[in-house]
Short mmCIF file of C-alpha atoms and ligand atoms in Angstrom, two decimals:
data_model
loop_
_atom_site.label_atom_id
_atom_site.label_comp_id
_atom_site.label_asym_id
_atom_site.label_seq_id
_atom_site.Cartn_x
_atom_site.Cartn_y
_atom_site.Cartn_z
CA UNK A 512 -154.82 49.91 -60.48
CA UNK A 513 -156.20 53.02 -58.77
CA UNK A 514 -157.38 55.92 -61.01
CA UNK A 515 -157.37 59.55 -59.90
CA UNK A 516 -159.16 62.06 -62.15
CA UNK A 517 -158.47 65.73 -61.82
CA UNK A 518 -155.20 64.75 -60.11
CA UNK A 519 -153.44 68.15 -60.72
CA UNK A 520 -156.12 69.92 -58.63
CA UNK A 521 -155.97 70.96 -54.99
CA UNK A 522 -157.03 67.68 -53.50
CA UNK A 523 -155.57 65.47 -56.23
CA UNK A 524 -151.94 66.39 -55.66
CA UNK A 525 -152.05 65.51 -51.96
CA UNK A 526 -154.26 62.48 -52.29
CA UNK A 527 -151.96 61.07 -55.05
CA UNK A 528 -148.98 61.39 -52.69
CA UNK A 529 -150.75 59.48 -49.95
CA UNK A 530 -152.06 56.76 -52.26
CA UNK A 531 -148.59 56.26 -53.79
CA UNK A 532 -147.13 55.99 -50.29
CA UNK A 533 -149.67 53.43 -49.33
CA UNK A 534 -149.83 51.35 -52.50
CA UNK A 535 -146.67 52.11 -54.48
CA UNK A 536 -146.14 54.24 -57.59
CA UNK A 537 -147.23 51.50 -60.06
CA UNK A 538 -150.61 51.14 -58.42
CA UNK A 539 -151.76 54.67 -59.01
CA UNK A 540 -152.71 56.28 -62.33
CA UNK A 541 -152.68 60.05 -62.16
CA UNK A 542 -154.80 61.74 -64.77
CA UNK A 543 -155.96 65.27 -65.70
CA UNK A 544 -156.74 67.22 -68.85
CA UNK A 545 -153.00 67.75 -69.34
CA UNK A 546 -149.84 66.14 -68.05
CA UNK A 547 -148.30 68.62 -65.59
CA UNK A 548 -145.25 70.64 -66.73
CA UNK A 549 -143.23 69.57 -63.69
CA UNK A 550 -143.47 65.86 -63.45
CA UNK A 551 -143.11 64.23 -60.05
CA UNK A 552 -140.93 61.16 -59.89
CA UNK A 553 -142.71 57.86 -59.19
CA UNK A 554 -145.94 58.80 -60.94
CA UNK A 555 -147.76 57.13 -63.78
CA UNK A 556 -149.43 59.93 -65.77
CA UNK A 557 -152.13 59.91 -68.41
CA UNK A 558 -154.45 62.39 -69.98
CA UNK A 559 -158.24 62.04 -69.33
CA UNK A 560 -161.21 64.24 -70.19
CA UNK A 561 -164.00 62.82 -68.03
CA UNK A 562 -166.67 64.43 -70.22
CA UNK A 563 -166.01 61.75 -72.82
CA UNK A 564 -167.46 58.39 -71.87
CA UNK A 565 -165.32 56.51 -74.43
CA UNK A 566 -162.12 57.94 -72.83
CA UNK A 567 -163.27 57.05 -69.27
CA UNK A 568 -164.09 53.46 -70.34
CA UNK A 569 -160.88 53.06 -72.37
CA UNK A 570 -158.67 54.15 -69.43
CA UNK A 571 -160.45 51.78 -67.01
CA UNK A 572 -160.05 48.88 -69.37
CA UNK A 573 -156.43 49.62 -70.43
CA UNK A 574 -155.19 49.92 -66.81
CA UNK A 575 -157.46 47.31 -65.10
CA UNK A 576 -158.78 50.03 -62.79
CA UNK A 577 -160.52 48.78 -59.65
CA UNK A 578 -160.95 52.03 -57.67
CA UNK A 579 -161.66 55.54 -58.94
CA UNK A 580 -161.07 58.77 -56.98
CA UNK A 581 -163.07 61.04 -59.27
CA UNK A 582 -161.84 64.53 -58.40
CA UNK A 583 -162.15 66.32 -61.77
CA UNK A 584 -164.52 69.23 -61.32
CA UNK A 585 -165.17 72.98 -61.69
CA UNK A 586 -165.36 74.96 -58.45
CA UNK A 587 -168.07 77.41 -57.43
CA UNK A 588 -166.74 80.77 -58.54
CA UNK A 589 -165.63 79.46 -61.97
CA UNK A 590 -168.97 77.65 -62.20
CA UNK A 591 -170.93 80.91 -61.74
CA UNK A 592 -168.99 82.45 -64.59
CA UNK A 593 -169.21 79.32 -66.83
CA UNK A 594 -172.32 77.50 -65.79
CA UNK A 595 -172.46 75.29 -68.92
CA UNK A 596 -168.86 74.18 -68.40
CA UNK A 597 -169.68 73.46 -64.70
CA UNK A 598 -172.63 71.31 -65.71
CA UNK A 599 -170.74 69.42 -68.39
CA UNK A 600 -167.67 68.63 -66.26
CA UNK A 601 -169.37 68.12 -62.91
CA UNK A 602 -172.59 66.34 -63.95
CA UNK A 603 -171.65 64.54 -67.16
CA UNK A 604 -168.23 63.77 -65.68
CA UNK A 605 -169.67 62.08 -62.61
CA UNK A 606 -172.34 60.38 -64.61
CA UNK A 607 -169.72 58.94 -66.95
CA UNK A 608 -167.52 57.73 -64.13
CA UNK A 609 -170.41 56.15 -62.21
CA UNK A 610 -171.78 54.40 -65.28
CA UNK A 611 -168.38 53.09 -66.31
CA UNK A 612 -167.59 52.04 -62.75
CA UNK A 613 -170.81 50.05 -62.76
CA UNK A 614 -169.96 48.33 -66.00
CA UNK A 615 -166.40 47.48 -64.97
CA UNK A 616 -167.00 46.76 -61.32
CA UNK A 617 -164.99 49.66 -59.83
CA UNK A 618 -165.34 51.35 -56.44
CA UNK A 619 -165.74 55.10 -56.53
CA UNK A 620 -164.97 58.14 -54.28
CA UNK A 621 -166.48 61.44 -55.34
CA UNK A 622 -166.22 64.78 -53.50
CA UNK A 623 -169.41 66.70 -52.97
CA UNK A 624 -169.54 70.06 -51.23
CA UNK A 625 -171.21 72.29 -48.64
CA UNK A 626 -172.40 74.10 -51.79
CA UNK A 627 -175.34 71.62 -51.92
CA UNK A 628 -176.84 73.88 -49.24
CA UNK A 629 -178.33 77.29 -49.98
CA UNK A 630 -180.11 80.29 -48.54
CA UNK A 631 -183.08 78.21 -47.27
CA UNK A 632 -180.90 75.69 -45.33
CA UNK A 633 -180.32 76.22 -41.60
CA UNK A 634 -176.94 77.98 -41.42
CA UNK A 635 -175.60 76.81 -38.07
CA UNK A 636 -174.81 73.16 -37.27
CA UNK A 637 -176.42 72.28 -40.67
CA UNK A 638 -177.94 68.73 -40.39
CA UNK A 639 -177.10 65.82 -42.67
CA UNK A 640 -180.62 65.66 -44.05
CA UNK A 641 -182.04 69.13 -44.69
CA UNK A 642 -183.02 71.45 -47.43
CA UNK A 643 -180.76 71.32 -50.49
CA UNK A 644 -181.77 74.29 -52.66
CA UNK A 645 -178.50 75.84 -53.69
CA UNK A 646 -178.45 79.21 -55.38
CA UNK A 647 -175.42 78.45 -57.61
CA UNK A 648 -174.89 76.27 -60.65
CA UNK A 649 -171.98 74.61 -58.78
CA UNK A 650 -174.37 73.74 -55.95
CA UNK A 651 -176.91 72.36 -58.45
CA UNK A 652 -174.22 70.15 -59.99
CA UNK A 653 -173.21 68.84 -56.56
CA UNK A 654 -176.84 68.08 -55.53
CA UNK A 655 -177.25 66.23 -58.76
CA UNK A 656 -174.00 64.33 -58.10
CA UNK A 657 -175.20 63.39 -54.60
CA UNK A 658 -178.41 62.02 -56.07
CA UNK A 659 -176.62 60.17 -58.94
CA UNK A 660 -174.37 58.49 -56.34
CA UNK A 661 -177.41 57.35 -54.39
CA UNK A 662 -179.09 56.12 -57.55
CA UNK A 663 -176.17 53.99 -58.55
CA UNK A 664 -175.61 52.68 -55.02
CA UNK A 665 -179.22 51.62 -54.56
CA UNK A 666 -180.18 50.56 -58.08
CA UNK A 667 -176.89 49.06 -59.21
CA UNK A 668 -175.26 48.11 -55.93
CA UNK A 669 -172.31 50.32 -56.89
CA UNK A 670 -169.88 50.96 -54.01
CA UNK A 671 -169.65 54.75 -54.32
CA UNK A 672 -168.82 56.84 -51.31
CA UNK A 673 -168.79 60.61 -50.96
CA UNK A 674 -168.31 63.55 -48.56
CA UNK A 675 -169.54 67.12 -48.68
CA UNK A 676 -166.23 68.90 -48.26
CA UNK A 677 -166.07 72.32 -46.59
CA UNK A 678 -163.42 74.81 -47.74
CA UNK A 679 -160.02 73.01 -47.82
CA UNK A 680 -156.82 74.72 -46.82
CA UNK A 681 -153.60 73.48 -48.32
CA UNK A 682 -150.12 74.53 -49.54
CA UNK A 683 -149.13 71.98 -52.19
CA UNK A 684 -151.54 72.96 -55.06
CA UNK A 685 -153.71 76.11 -55.28
CA UNK A 686 -157.50 75.53 -55.16
CA UNK A 687 -158.38 77.79 -58.12
CA UNK A 688 -161.88 79.12 -58.79
CA UNK A 689 -163.49 78.45 -55.39
CA UNK A 690 -165.40 80.72 -52.96
CA UNK A 691 -163.31 79.48 -50.02
CA UNK A 692 -160.01 80.31 -51.78
CA UNK A 693 -159.48 83.32 -49.51
CA UNK A 694 -158.59 81.01 -46.65
CA UNK A 695 -155.60 79.74 -48.70
CA UNK A 696 -154.69 83.04 -50.42
CA UNK A 697 -154.45 84.78 -47.02
CA UNK A 698 -151.51 82.56 -46.02
CA UNK A 699 -149.54 83.03 -49.16
CA UNK A 700 -150.06 86.88 -49.24
CA UNK A 701 -149.16 87.08 -45.50
CA UNK A 702 -145.85 85.40 -46.20
CA UNK A 703 -145.18 87.08 -49.56
CA UNK A 704 -146.32 90.62 -48.89
CA UNK A 705 -147.52 90.96 -45.33
CA UNK A 706 -150.81 92.24 -46.65
CA UNK A 707 -153.96 90.65 -48.14
CA UNK A 708 -157.06 92.08 -49.82
CA UNK A 709 -159.76 89.62 -48.95
CA UNK A 710 -162.70 89.11 -51.31
CA UNK A 711 -165.22 88.42 -48.57
CA UNK A 712 -166.06 90.52 -45.52
CA UNK A 713 -164.25 90.17 -42.15
CA UNK A 714 -167.34 88.60 -40.60
CA UNK A 715 -167.79 85.88 -43.28
CA UNK A 716 -167.70 82.54 -41.52
CA UNK A 717 -167.41 79.19 -43.28
CA UNK A 718 -166.74 75.60 -42.33
CA UNK A 719 -163.15 74.57 -43.21
CA UNK A 720 -160.64 71.70 -43.02
CA UNK A 721 -156.90 71.28 -43.30
CA UNK A 722 -155.73 69.07 -46.20
CA UNK A 723 -154.15 66.32 -44.12
CA UNK A 724 -157.58 65.83 -42.55
CA UNK A 725 -159.29 65.96 -45.94
CA UNK A 726 -157.00 63.18 -47.30
CA UNK A 727 -157.49 61.18 -44.05
CA UNK A 728 -161.30 61.48 -44.45
CA UNK A 729 -161.22 60.12 -48.04
CA UNK A 730 -159.10 57.12 -46.95
CA UNK A 731 -161.04 56.46 -43.77
CA UNK A 732 -164.30 56.51 -45.72
CA UNK A 733 -162.98 54.18 -48.43
CA UNK A 734 -161.53 51.82 -45.78
CA UNK A 735 -164.79 51.62 -43.79
CA UNK A 736 -166.85 48.43 -43.81
CA UNK A 737 -169.64 48.56 -46.39
CA UNK A 738 -172.19 47.80 -43.63
CA UNK A 739 -171.33 50.92 -41.75
CA UNK A 740 -172.10 53.26 -44.65
CA UNK A 741 -175.63 54.58 -44.13
CA UNK A 742 -175.45 57.71 -46.29
CA UNK A 743 -175.31 57.02 -50.01
CA UNK A 744 -175.73 60.51 -51.16
CA UNK A 745 -172.79 62.27 -49.46
CA UNK A 746 -171.69 62.71 -45.86
CA UNK A 747 -171.56 66.11 -44.15
CA UNK A 748 -168.00 66.78 -43.01
CA UNK A 749 -166.19 69.51 -41.15
CA UNK A 750 -163.19 70.24 -38.95
CA UNK A 751 -163.75 73.81 -37.73
CA UNK A 752 -165.32 77.07 -38.74
CA UNK A 753 -163.77 80.57 -38.72
CA UNK A 754 -164.39 84.00 -40.13
CA UNK A 755 -161.96 85.84 -42.42
CA UNK A 756 -161.21 88.13 -39.51
CA UNK A 757 -160.50 85.26 -37.12
CA UNK A 758 -158.11 83.66 -39.59
CA UNK A 759 -156.30 87.03 -39.99
CA UNK A 760 -155.93 87.22 -36.19
CA UNK A 761 -154.65 83.66 -36.00
CA UNK A 762 -152.02 84.46 -38.70
CA UNK A 763 -151.10 87.71 -36.91
CA UNK A 764 -150.16 85.70 -33.84
CA UNK A 765 -147.18 84.49 -35.99
CA UNK A 766 -146.74 87.49 -38.29
CA UNK A 767 -147.63 90.53 -36.11
CA UNK A 768 -147.28 93.09 -38.95
CA UNK A 769 -149.68 91.27 -41.26
CA UNK A 770 -152.58 93.44 -42.41
CA UNK A 771 -155.84 92.69 -44.20
CA UNK A 772 -158.37 94.80 -45.94
CA UNK A 773 -161.75 93.65 -47.20
CA UNK A 774 -163.13 94.19 -50.73
CA UNK A 775 -166.05 91.76 -51.19
CA UNK A 776 -166.87 90.76 -54.79
CA UNK A 777 -169.38 88.46 -56.41
CA UNK A 778 -168.14 85.53 -54.28
CA UNK A 779 -169.62 87.20 -51.15
CA UNK A 780 -173.13 86.28 -52.23
CA UNK A 781 -172.04 82.64 -52.75
CA UNK A 782 -170.38 82.57 -49.32
CA UNK A 783 -173.39 84.15 -47.65
CA UNK A 784 -175.60 81.35 -49.06
CA UNK A 785 -173.56 78.55 -47.46
CA UNK A 786 -173.64 77.17 -43.92
CA UNK A 787 -171.47 78.69 -41.17
CA UNK A 788 -170.99 75.35 -39.41
CA UNK A 789 -171.82 71.70 -40.25
CA UNK A 790 -173.19 68.84 -38.26
CA UNK A 791 -171.06 65.84 -39.31
CA UNK A 792 -172.33 63.50 -36.58
CA UNK A 793 -173.25 60.80 -39.15
CA UNK A 794 -169.70 60.56 -40.48
CA UNK A 795 -168.37 60.46 -36.90
CA UNK A 796 -170.81 57.72 -35.91
CA UNK A 797 -170.73 55.62 -39.12
CA UNK A 798 -167.02 55.46 -39.93
CA UNK A 799 -165.30 57.16 -36.97
CA UNK A 800 -164.57 60.54 -38.65
CA UNK A 801 -162.35 62.63 -36.37
CA UNK A 802 -160.24 65.57 -37.60
CA UNK A 803 -156.74 65.94 -36.18
CA UNK A 804 -156.13 69.68 -36.75
CA UNK A 805 -157.84 72.59 -35.03
CA UNK A 806 -157.53 76.19 -36.27
CA UNK A 807 -154.29 76.97 -34.42
CA UNK A 808 -152.54 73.72 -35.32
CA UNK A 809 -153.51 74.23 -38.97
CA UNK A 810 -152.23 77.84 -39.01
CA UNK A 811 -148.87 76.90 -37.49
CA UNK A 812 -148.36 74.00 -39.92
CA UNK A 813 -149.53 76.01 -42.97
CA UNK A 814 -147.21 78.88 -42.22
CA UNK A 815 -144.28 76.47 -41.88
CA UNK A 816 -144.91 74.97 -45.35
CA UNK A 817 -145.96 78.21 -47.13
CA UNK A 818 -142.67 79.87 -45.92
CA UNK A 819 -140.68 76.95 -47.39
CA UNK A 820 -142.64 77.12 -50.69
CA UNK A 821 -142.33 80.93 -51.03
CA UNK A 822 -138.59 80.71 -50.33
CA UNK A 823 -138.21 77.99 -53.00
CA UNK A 824 -140.17 80.00 -55.56
CA UNK A 825 -137.96 83.08 -54.86
CA UNK A 826 -134.85 80.95 -55.32
CA UNK A 827 -136.17 79.50 -58.60
CA UNK A 828 -137.14 82.98 -59.88
CA UNK A 829 -133.61 84.23 -59.04
CA UNK A 830 -132.11 81.30 -60.93
CA UNK A 831 -134.41 81.95 -63.98
CA UNK A 832 -133.52 85.65 -64.14
CA UNK A 833 -129.87 84.78 -63.81
CA UNK A 834 -130.02 82.32 -66.69
CA UNK A 835 -131.60 85.07 -68.95
CA UNK A 836 -128.51 87.27 -68.60
N1 LIG B 1657 -164.24 75.03 -51.81
C1 LIG B 1657 -165.23 74.93 -52.78
C2 LIG B 1657 -165.52 76.21 -53.43
O1 LIG B 1657 -165.24 77.21 -52.82
C3 LIG B 1657 -166.53 74.49 -52.04
O2 LIG B 1657 -166.78 73.17 -52.45
O3 LIG B 1657 -166.00 76.24 -54.57
#
């Protein structure tokens, strides 16, 4: 069976859908700290706290797990507010999963981040191998994870594969606690209110990717021949870069009355320490990475799904208020 940890998170919800489509509902065990309130049909749920080694081992044994998509983690903004929690979940979590995977012979996917880079890293077209001196606790946990992956791959022959995700834009599940969340929030507020107050400046430019490409990258990487994998820390990965102002303009092409104002908060400093664009040539060369969505295609698709979602939420809210009467 396949195990997904942190499956209620932004990537987990979409990745679980795709894995269930590919392998069938009984082949995928969906876990998180809690079982979600609204259960999806055709899902096998369980509860897993990855910070407890015994729990990780037990679930692997009980369900004969052969592949782990270890997505449980704390994002950057939450990590700055709760550094000890970030260290415990992100570092002890990945350590437990890698160690258990080694013992039970599982393959592992683990998402790293552009947050491994920091103020001393070249900001434009950031190379695969470069300075990794992040200024955040989140970044420190991701660098540590990159190195733990490499250690287990080289010392224990563990088949662990990883990518350094840029900001990911999606509509199914909210990201929650990240520095790149503005790129998702902007869509929902554009549709809900026609206005968004952005927590980074108009000029803030970051590498990004649309969720269908993020899911594709995970599956492509896991499908690749072992011989083709030359990076055992974590692969640089990107689809496109844009600034907050450029995203606003792209949304305005569909919603002309949409307005944005900018009130940077503590997340500005984190965003300023990250690359503006990423060189992902190694991923393209080694396992044929190629994103399908550019900025305009992503904006069009996002708006389509966000509109459907907002309409559904409004209909549900109307039903709820009706049933209170
Ligand atoms: N999207 C993540 C964050 O903002 C980066 O890995 O924290």
